[in-house]
Short mmCIF file of C-alpha atoms and ligand atoms in Angstrom, two decimals:
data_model
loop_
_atom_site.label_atom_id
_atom_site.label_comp_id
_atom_site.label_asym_id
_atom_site.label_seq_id
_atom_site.Cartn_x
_atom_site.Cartn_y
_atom_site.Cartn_z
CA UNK A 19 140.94 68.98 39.79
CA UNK A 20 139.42 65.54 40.17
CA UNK A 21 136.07 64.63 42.07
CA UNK A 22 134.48 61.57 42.55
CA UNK A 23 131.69 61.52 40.57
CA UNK A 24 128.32 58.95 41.59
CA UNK A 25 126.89 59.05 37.96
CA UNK A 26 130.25 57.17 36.81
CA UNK A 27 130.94 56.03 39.92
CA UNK A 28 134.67 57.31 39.16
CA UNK A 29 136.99 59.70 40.73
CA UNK A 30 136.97 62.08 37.12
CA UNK A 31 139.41 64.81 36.03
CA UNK A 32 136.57 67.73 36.53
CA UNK A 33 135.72 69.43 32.99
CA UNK A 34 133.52 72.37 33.18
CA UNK A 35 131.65 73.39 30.45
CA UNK A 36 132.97 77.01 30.17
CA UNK A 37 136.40 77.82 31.18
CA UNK A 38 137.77 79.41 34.03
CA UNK A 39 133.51 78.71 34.81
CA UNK A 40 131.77 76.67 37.25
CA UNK A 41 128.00 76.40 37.80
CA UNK A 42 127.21 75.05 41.42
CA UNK A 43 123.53 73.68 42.69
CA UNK A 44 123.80 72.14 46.09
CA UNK A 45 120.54 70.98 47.97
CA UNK A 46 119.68 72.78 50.55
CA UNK A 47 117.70 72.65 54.08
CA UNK A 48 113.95 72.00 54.60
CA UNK A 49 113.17 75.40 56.72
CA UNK A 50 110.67 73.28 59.33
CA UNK A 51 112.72 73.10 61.95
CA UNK A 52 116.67 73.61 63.63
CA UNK A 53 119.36 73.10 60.89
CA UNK A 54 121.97 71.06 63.24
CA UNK A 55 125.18 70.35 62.95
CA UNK A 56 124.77 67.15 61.12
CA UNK A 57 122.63 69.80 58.16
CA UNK A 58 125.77 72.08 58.65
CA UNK A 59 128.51 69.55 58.19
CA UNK A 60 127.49 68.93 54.45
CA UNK A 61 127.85 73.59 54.27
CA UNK A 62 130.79 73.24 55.44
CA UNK A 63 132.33 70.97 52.55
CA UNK A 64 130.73 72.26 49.67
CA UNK A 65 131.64 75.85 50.79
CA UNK A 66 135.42 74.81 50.81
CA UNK A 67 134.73 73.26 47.23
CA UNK A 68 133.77 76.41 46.41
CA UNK A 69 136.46 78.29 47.76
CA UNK A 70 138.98 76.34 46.72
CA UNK A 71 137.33 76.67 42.68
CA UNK A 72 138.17 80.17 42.99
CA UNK A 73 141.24 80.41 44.65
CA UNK A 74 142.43 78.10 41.43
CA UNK A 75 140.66 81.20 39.30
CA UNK A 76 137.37 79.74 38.04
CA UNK A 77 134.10 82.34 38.40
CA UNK A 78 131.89 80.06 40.45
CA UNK A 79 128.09 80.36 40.81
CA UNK A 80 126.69 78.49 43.80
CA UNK A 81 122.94 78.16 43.64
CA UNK A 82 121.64 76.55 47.00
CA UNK A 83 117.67 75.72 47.77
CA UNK A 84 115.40 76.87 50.52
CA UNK A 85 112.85 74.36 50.71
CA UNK A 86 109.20 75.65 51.99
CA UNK A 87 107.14 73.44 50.36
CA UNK A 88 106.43 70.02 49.37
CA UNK A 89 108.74 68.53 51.01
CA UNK A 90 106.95 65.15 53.02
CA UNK A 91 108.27 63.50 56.40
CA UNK A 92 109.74 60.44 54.14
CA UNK A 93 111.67 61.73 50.81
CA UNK A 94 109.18 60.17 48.71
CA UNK A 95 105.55 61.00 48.08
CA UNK A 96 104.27 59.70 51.81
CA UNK A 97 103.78 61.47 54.97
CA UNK A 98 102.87 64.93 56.24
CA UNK A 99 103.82 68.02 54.64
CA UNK A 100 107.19 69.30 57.06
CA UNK A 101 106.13 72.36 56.56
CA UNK A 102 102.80 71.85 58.18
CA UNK A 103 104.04 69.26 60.49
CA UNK A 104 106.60 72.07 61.74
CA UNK A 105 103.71 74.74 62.01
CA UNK A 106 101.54 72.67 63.66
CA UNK A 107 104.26 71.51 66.42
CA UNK A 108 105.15 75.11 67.17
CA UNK A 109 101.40 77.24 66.90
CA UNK A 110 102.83 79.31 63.87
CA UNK A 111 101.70 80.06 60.08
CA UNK A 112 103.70 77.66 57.64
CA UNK A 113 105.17 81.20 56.58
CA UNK A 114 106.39 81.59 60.11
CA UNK A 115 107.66 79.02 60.68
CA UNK A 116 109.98 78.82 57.26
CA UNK A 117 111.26 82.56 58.27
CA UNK A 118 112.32 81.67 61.41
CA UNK A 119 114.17 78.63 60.53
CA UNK A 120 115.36 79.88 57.33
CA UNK A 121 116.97 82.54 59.74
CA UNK A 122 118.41 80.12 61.96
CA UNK A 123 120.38 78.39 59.16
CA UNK A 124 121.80 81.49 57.71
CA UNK A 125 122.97 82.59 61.36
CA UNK A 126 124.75 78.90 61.04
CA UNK A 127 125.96 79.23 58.02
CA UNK A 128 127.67 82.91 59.41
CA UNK A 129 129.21 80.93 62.92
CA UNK A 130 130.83 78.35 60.53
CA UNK A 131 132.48 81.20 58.16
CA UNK A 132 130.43 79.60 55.32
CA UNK A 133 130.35 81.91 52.02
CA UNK A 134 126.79 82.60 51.41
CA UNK A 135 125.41 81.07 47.97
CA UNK A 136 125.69 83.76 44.69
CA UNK A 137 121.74 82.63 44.88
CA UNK A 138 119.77 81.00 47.78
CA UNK A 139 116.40 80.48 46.26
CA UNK A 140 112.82 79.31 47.70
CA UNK A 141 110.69 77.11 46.52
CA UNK A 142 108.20 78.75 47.22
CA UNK A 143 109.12 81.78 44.92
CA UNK A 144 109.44 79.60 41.92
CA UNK A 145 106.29 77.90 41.89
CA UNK A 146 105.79 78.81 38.07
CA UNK A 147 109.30 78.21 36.98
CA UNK A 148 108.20 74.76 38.79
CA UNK A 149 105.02 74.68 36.54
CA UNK A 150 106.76 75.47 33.64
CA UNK A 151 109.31 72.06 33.83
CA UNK A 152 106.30 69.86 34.48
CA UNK A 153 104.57 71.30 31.69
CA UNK A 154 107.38 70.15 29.59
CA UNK A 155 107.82 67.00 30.99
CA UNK A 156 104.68 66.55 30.33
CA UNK A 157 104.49 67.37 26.73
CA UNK A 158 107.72 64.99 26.10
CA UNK A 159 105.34 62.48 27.09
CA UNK A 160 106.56 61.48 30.58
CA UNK A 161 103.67 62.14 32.49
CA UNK A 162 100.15 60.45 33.75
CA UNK A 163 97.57 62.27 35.83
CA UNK A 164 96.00 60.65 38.51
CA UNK A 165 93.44 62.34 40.99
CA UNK A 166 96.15 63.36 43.63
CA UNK A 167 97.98 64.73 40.85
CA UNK A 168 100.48 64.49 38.09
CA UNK A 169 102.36 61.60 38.02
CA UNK A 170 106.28 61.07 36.40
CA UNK A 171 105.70 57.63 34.64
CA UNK A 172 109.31 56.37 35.32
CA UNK A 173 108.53 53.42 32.10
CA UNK A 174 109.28 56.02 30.12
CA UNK A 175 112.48 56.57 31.45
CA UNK A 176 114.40 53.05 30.77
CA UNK A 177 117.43 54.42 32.68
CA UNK A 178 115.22 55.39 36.51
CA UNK A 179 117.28 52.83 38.13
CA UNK A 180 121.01 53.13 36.83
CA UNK A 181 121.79 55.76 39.26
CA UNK A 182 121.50 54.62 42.22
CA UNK A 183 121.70 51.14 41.12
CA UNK A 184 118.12 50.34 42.09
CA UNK A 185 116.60 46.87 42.61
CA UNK A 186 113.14 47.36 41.26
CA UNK A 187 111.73 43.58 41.24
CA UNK A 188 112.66 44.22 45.09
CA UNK A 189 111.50 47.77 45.67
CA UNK A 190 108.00 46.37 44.48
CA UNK A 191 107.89 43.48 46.38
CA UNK A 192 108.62 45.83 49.72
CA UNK A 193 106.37 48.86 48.51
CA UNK A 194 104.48 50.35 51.52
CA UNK A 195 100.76 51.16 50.97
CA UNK A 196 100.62 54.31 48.56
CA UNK A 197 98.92 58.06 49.15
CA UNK A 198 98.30 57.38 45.32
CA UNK A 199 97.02 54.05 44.72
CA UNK A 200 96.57 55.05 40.66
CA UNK A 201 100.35 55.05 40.52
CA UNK A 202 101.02 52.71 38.04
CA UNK A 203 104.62 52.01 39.71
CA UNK A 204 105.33 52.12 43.46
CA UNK A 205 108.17 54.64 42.97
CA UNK A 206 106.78 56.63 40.15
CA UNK A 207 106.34 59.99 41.40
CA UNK A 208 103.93 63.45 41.61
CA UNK A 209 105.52 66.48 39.90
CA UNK A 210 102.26 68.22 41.18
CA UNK A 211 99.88 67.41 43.84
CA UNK A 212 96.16 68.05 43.94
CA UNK A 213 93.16 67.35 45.82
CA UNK A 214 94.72 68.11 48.92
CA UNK A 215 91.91 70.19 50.63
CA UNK A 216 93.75 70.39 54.04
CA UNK A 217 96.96 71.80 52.71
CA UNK A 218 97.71 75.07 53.46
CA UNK A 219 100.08 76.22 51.02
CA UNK A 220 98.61 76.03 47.47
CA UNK A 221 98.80 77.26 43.68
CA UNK A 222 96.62 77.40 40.90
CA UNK A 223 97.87 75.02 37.80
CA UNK A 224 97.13 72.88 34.56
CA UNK A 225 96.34 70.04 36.55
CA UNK A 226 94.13 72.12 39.58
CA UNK A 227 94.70 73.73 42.52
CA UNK A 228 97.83 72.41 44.63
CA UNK A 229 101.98 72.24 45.11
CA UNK A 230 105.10 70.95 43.57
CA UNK A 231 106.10 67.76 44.44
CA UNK A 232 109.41 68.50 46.63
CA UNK A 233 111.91 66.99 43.54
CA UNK A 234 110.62 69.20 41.48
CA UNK A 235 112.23 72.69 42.83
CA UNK A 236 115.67 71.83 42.39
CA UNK A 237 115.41 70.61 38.95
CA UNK A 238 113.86 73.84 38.51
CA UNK A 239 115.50 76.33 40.01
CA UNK A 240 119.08 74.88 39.11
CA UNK A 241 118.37 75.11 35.66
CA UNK A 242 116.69 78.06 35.61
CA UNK A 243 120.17 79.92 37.53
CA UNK A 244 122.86 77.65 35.71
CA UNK A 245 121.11 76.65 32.86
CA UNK A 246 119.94 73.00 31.80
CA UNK A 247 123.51 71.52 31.53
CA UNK A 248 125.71 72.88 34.10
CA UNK A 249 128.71 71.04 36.44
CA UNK A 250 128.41 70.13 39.68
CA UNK A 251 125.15 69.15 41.79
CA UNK A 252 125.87 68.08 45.50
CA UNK A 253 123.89 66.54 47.95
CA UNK A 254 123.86 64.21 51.06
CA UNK A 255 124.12 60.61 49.87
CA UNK A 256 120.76 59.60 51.45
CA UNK A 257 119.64 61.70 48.10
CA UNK A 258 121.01 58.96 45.43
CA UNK A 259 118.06 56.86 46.01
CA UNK A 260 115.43 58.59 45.79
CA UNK A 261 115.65 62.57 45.44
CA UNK A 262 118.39 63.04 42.99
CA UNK A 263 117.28 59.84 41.17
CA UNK A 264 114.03 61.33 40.42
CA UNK A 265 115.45 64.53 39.26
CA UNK A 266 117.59 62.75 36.66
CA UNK A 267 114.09 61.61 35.58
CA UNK A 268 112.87 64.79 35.69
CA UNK A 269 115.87 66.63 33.91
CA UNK A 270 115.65 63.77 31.21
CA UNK A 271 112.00 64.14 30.83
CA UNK A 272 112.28 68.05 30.03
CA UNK A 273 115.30 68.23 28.17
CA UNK A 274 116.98 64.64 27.21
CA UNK A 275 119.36 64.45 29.11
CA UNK A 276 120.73 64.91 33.04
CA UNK A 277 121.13 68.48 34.25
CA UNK A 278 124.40 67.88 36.12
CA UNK A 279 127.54 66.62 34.69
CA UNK A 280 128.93 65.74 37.96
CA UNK A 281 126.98 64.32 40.68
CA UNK A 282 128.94 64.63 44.43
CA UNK A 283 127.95 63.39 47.47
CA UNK A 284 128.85 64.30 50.97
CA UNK A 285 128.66 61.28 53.92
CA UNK A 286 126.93 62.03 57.06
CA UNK A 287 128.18 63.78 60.95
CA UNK A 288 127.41 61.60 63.46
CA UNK A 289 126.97 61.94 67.17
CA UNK A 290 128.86 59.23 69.41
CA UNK A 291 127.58 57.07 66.42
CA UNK A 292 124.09 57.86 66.30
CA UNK A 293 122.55 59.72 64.08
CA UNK A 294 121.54 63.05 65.34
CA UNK A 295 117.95 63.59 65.85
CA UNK A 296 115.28 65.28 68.09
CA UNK A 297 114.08 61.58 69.06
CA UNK A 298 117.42 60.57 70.05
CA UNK A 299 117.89 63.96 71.92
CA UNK A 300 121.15 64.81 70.85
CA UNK A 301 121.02 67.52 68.44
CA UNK A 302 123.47 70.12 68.34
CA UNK A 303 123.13 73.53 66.88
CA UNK A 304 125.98 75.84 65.81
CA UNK A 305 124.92 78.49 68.40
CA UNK A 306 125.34 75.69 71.09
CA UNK A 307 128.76 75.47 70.75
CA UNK A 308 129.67 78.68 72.08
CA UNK A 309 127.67 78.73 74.73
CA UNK A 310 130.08 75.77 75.84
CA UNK A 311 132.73 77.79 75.18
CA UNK A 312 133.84 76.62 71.93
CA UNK A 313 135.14 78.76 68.91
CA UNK A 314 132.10 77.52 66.52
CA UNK A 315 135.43 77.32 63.76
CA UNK A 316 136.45 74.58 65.62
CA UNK A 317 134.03 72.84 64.45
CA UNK A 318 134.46 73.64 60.66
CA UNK A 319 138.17 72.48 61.74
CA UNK A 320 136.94 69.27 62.95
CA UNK A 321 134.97 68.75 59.62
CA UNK A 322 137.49 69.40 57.28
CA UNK A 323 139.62 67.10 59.62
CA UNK A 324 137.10 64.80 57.91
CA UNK A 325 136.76 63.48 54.44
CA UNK A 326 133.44 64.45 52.70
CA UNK A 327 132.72 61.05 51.51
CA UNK A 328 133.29 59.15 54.32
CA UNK A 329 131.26 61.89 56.94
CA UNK A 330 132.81 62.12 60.49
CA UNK A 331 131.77 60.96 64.16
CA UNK A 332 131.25 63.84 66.23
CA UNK A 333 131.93 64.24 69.87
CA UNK A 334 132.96 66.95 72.35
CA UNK A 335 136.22 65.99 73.05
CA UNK A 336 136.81 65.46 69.45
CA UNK A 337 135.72 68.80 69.26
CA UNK A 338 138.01 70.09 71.26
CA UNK A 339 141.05 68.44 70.06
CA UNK A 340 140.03 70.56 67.17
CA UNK A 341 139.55 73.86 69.11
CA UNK A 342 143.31 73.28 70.41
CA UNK A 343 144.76 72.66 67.23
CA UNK A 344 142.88 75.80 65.97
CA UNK A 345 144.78 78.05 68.96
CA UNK A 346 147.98 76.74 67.60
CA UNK A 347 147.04 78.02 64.41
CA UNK A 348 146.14 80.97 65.00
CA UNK A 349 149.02 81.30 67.17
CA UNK A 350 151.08 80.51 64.24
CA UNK A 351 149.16 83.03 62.17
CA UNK A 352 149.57 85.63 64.94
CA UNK A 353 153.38 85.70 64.72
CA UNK A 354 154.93 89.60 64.56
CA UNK A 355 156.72 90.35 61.06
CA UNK A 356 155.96 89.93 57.71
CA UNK A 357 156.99 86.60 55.61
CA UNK A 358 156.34 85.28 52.13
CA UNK A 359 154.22 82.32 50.79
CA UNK A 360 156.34 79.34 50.97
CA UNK A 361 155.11 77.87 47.58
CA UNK A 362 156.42 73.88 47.80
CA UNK A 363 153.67 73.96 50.78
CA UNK A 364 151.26 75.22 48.88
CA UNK A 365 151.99 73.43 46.06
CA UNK A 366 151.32 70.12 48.59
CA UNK A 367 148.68 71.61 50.06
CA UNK A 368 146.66 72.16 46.56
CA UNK A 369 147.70 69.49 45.66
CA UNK A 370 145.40 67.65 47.96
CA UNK A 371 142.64 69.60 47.93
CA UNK A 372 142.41 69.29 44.05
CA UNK A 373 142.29 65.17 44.68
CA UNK A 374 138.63 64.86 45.30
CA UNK A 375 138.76 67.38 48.37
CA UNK A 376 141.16 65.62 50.40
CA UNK A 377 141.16 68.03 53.12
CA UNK A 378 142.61 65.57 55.57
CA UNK A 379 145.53 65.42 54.21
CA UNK A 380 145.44 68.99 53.20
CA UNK A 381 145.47 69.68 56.99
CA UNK A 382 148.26 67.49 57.50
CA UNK A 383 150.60 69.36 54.70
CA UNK A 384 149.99 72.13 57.30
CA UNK A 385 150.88 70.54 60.32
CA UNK A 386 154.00 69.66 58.31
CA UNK A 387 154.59 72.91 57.74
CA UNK A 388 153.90 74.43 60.83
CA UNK A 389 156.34 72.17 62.55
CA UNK A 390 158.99 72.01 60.26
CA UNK A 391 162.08 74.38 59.91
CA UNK A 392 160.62 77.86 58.25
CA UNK A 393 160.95 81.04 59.03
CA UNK A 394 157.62 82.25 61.12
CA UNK A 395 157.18 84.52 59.09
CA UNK A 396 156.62 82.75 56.20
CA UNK A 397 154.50 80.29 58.08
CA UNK A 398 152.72 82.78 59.25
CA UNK A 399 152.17 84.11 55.41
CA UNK A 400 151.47 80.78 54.12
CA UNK A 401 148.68 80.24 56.75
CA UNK A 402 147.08 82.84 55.80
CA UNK A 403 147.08 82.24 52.21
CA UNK A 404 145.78 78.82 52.43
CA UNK A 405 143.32 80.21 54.94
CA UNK A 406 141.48 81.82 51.73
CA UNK A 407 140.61 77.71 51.42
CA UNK A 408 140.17 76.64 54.42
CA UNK A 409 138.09 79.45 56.18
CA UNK A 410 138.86 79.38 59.19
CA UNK A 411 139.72 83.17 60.18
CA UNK A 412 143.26 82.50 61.60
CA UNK A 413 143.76 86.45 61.26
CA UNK A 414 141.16 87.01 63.72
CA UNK A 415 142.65 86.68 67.46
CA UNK A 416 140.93 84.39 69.83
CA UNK A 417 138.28 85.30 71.72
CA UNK A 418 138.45 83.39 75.33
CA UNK A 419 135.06 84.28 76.54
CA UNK A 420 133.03 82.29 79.49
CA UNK A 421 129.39 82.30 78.64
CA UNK A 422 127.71 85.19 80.88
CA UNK A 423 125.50 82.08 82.52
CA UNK A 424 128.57 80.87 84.08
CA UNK A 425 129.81 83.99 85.39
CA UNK A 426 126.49 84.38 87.05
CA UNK A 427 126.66 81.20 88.80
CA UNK A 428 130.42 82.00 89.52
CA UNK A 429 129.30 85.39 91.17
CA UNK A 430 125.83 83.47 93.18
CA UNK A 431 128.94 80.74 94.70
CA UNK A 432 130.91 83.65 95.34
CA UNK A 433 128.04 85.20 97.67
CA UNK A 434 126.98 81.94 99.04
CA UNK A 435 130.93 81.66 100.15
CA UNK A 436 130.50 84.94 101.86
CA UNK A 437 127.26 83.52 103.56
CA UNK A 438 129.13 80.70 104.46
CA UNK A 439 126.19 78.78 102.98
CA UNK A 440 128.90 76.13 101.91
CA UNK A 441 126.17 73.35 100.97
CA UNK A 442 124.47 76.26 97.95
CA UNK A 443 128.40 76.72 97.02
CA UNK A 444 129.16 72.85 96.43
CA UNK A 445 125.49 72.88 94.70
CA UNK A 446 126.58 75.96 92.64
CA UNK A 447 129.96 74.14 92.11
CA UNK A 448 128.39 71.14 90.36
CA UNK A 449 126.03 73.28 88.16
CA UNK A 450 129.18 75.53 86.73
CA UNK A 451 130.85 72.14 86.25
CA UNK A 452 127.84 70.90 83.88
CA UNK A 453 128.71 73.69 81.99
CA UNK A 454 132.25 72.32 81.25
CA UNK A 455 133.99 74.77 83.98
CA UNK A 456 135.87 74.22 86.86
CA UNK A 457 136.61 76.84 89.58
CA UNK A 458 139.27 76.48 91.73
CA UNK A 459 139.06 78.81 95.07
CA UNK A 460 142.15 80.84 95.47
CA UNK A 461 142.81 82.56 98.90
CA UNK A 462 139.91 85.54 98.74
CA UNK A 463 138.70 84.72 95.44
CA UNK A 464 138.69 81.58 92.57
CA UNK A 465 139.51 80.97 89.17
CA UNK A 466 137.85 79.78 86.58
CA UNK A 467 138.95 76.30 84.28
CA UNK A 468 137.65 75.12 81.37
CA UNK A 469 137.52 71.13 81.64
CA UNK A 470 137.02 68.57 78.55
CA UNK A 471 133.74 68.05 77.65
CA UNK A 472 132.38 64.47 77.23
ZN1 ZN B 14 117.45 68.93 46.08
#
């Protein structure tokens, strides 16, 4: 298989470092608030990496984060805890509020059929496996204290900007006023951070009383699940910059040399072009989608429509495009009879996949496929088969289900017909249409429509 790897900047034939064996770390969400679509589209691909990895017979271990800590409002050192900033906003503990959004994500993560990780791991219950790394990168010498805290002296580290292909001279000429104004270097960086006296969450170590800086947990917990060399480490590409930079440093610092042999990075789900955010106000969550009426799979459809690097534009009649095209599936995978794996398709179909994920083109070997002159049967077998892949549950029969809100409406027009109380009817008639229905009145009662959403 061959992935496109940012550390070489090269799509690379992908050597693990046992056979048949692939170690996993992908970053995972900050528990302070909803995980939206846009988190979820990122799930989506690296769970499909990992599927396909052992569907070609490797024994994969994914590790994915849970971050509860440390983590500020910018990626680097400045702003507000999120954690704090999310208990604040909603009148809970910080404790609270990362179980109830750490729940939310897995409940997304179980709508879009994603596998859940061999590990998920919190931050905050590896605080001294955290400890431990800074202790070492602090006896290799890579370290300064200042009074907020200890400090990852990036001089020492020739190499900080080659990842990302940093401008330095410029980053220091931009540098916005520091929380740490010891910092010898504007993006040098705290492994630990003291002296916070309003901070809620905090741990006794070497350097005083306080938490990890946020890089530090996934240098930490990776290695301590795959070890300090292991294959793949994913993230969104907003990371190159600044998170997975620093824990290059960081994995350099301890050991000599990067953790992850292979460095992949997913692009980002848009909305109509805009990036999704509370501000903007159009943030989807996974559970939204069926309460429009959509199969939430047709939304993993849509994103493997998608190719990881380049990220995808979301809208609602994209979306359901994709929930049509995942009827026809199923439809084909529905078919009476019993058939056998057609293996030239799969042979395609792999073929893609093992380019760099190209599920795009993956999809279309399917199409091809499903259109072309087989035996149901064995279209119907071969779906299935590649299914293992794709995750999309084409065994499972569709579920055509209007949202109980909309029936209720439906039933409150249906008595104000009776009342002849035809203005509260039309009113009603609007408010079901919001909801992406139409009802059409039949002689002594109506049907209900789905329309297109927009
Ligand atoms: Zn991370």
């Amino acid at each position: 298989m061959k992935v496109y790897n940012t550390l070489t900047r090269k799509k690379e034939e992908l050597k693990t470092i046992k056979k048949n064996e692939v170690g996993i770390y992908s970053c995972g969400p900050t528990v302070y608030w909803n995980q939206h679509i846009g988190h979820m589209y990122a799930y989506v691909q690296w769970d499909t990496l990992v599927r396909l990895l052992r569907y070609l017979g490797n024994k994969v271990t994914w590790v994915m984060n849970i971050t509860d800590v440390g983590h500020m409002t910018s990626d680097e050192d400045v702003g507000e805890d999120k954690m704090e900033k999310g208990a604040k906003r909603e009148g809970l503990s910080v404790w609270e509020v990362a179980k109830k959004y750490e729940k939310q994500f897995l409940e997304s993560l179980r709508l879009l059929n994603i596998s859940t990780p061999d590990v998920l791991c919190r931050a905050t219950e590896h605080i001294e496996e955290q400890i431990d790394l800074a202790k070492k990168i602090e006896a290799r010498g890579f370290t300064y204290q200042t009074k907020t805290g200890l400090v990852y002296d990036t001089a020492k580290f020739p190499e900080y900007a080659n990842f990302a292909n940093l401008k330095l001279t410029e980053m220091e000429a931009g540098a916005r006023v520091e929380v740490d104004e010891e910092k010898k270097k504007p993006w040098d960086f705290l492994l630990w951070v003291t002296n916070q006296p309003n901070h809620v969450m905090k741990w006794p170590s070497p350097w005083g009383e306080g938490f990890p800086g946020w890089h530090l947990e996934c240098t930490a917990m990776s290695t301590r699940y795959l070890g300090n060399k292991f294959d793949i480490h994913t993230g969104g590409k907003e990371h190159i910059g600044v998170h997975h930079t620093n824990e290059i440093a960081q994995g350099y610092g301890a050991f000599g040399s990067q953790t992850a042999n292979y460095w992949l990075h997913n692009g980002w789900l848009t909305f109509e072009g805009a990036k999704m955010s509370k501000s903007l106000g159009n943030v989807v969550l996974a559970t939204d989608l069926k309460e429009k009426g959509f199969d939430s799979l047709a939304l993993r459809y849509l994103i493997l429509s998608s190719n990881y690097k380049q990220g995808l534009d979301f809208n609602f009649r994209n979306l359901s495009v994709a929930a049509e095209a995942l009827v026809k599936l199923k439809a084909a995978a529905g078919v009476p009879g019993e058939g056998g794996v057609i293996e030239s398709v799969k042979k395609e179909f792999l073929e893609k996949m093992e380019d760099d994920l190209s599920t795009p083109e993956a999809i279309a070997v399917v199409w091809k496929m499903v259109k072309g002159e087989y035996k149901k049967e064995d279209i119907k077998a071969t779906l299935l088969e590649l299914d293992k892949i794709l995750g999309l549950k084409l065994a499972e029969k569709e579920e055509v289900k209007v949202p109980e809100m909309v029936i209720k409406l439906v039933e409150e027009r249906n008595k104000a017909k009776k009342d002849k109380n035809w203005a509260e009817a039309d009113r009603l008639r609007e408010e079901i249409k919001k909801r992406g229905y139409l009802v059409e009145d039949t002689k002594d009662d109506c049907k209900i429509k789905k329309i297109m959403l927009s």
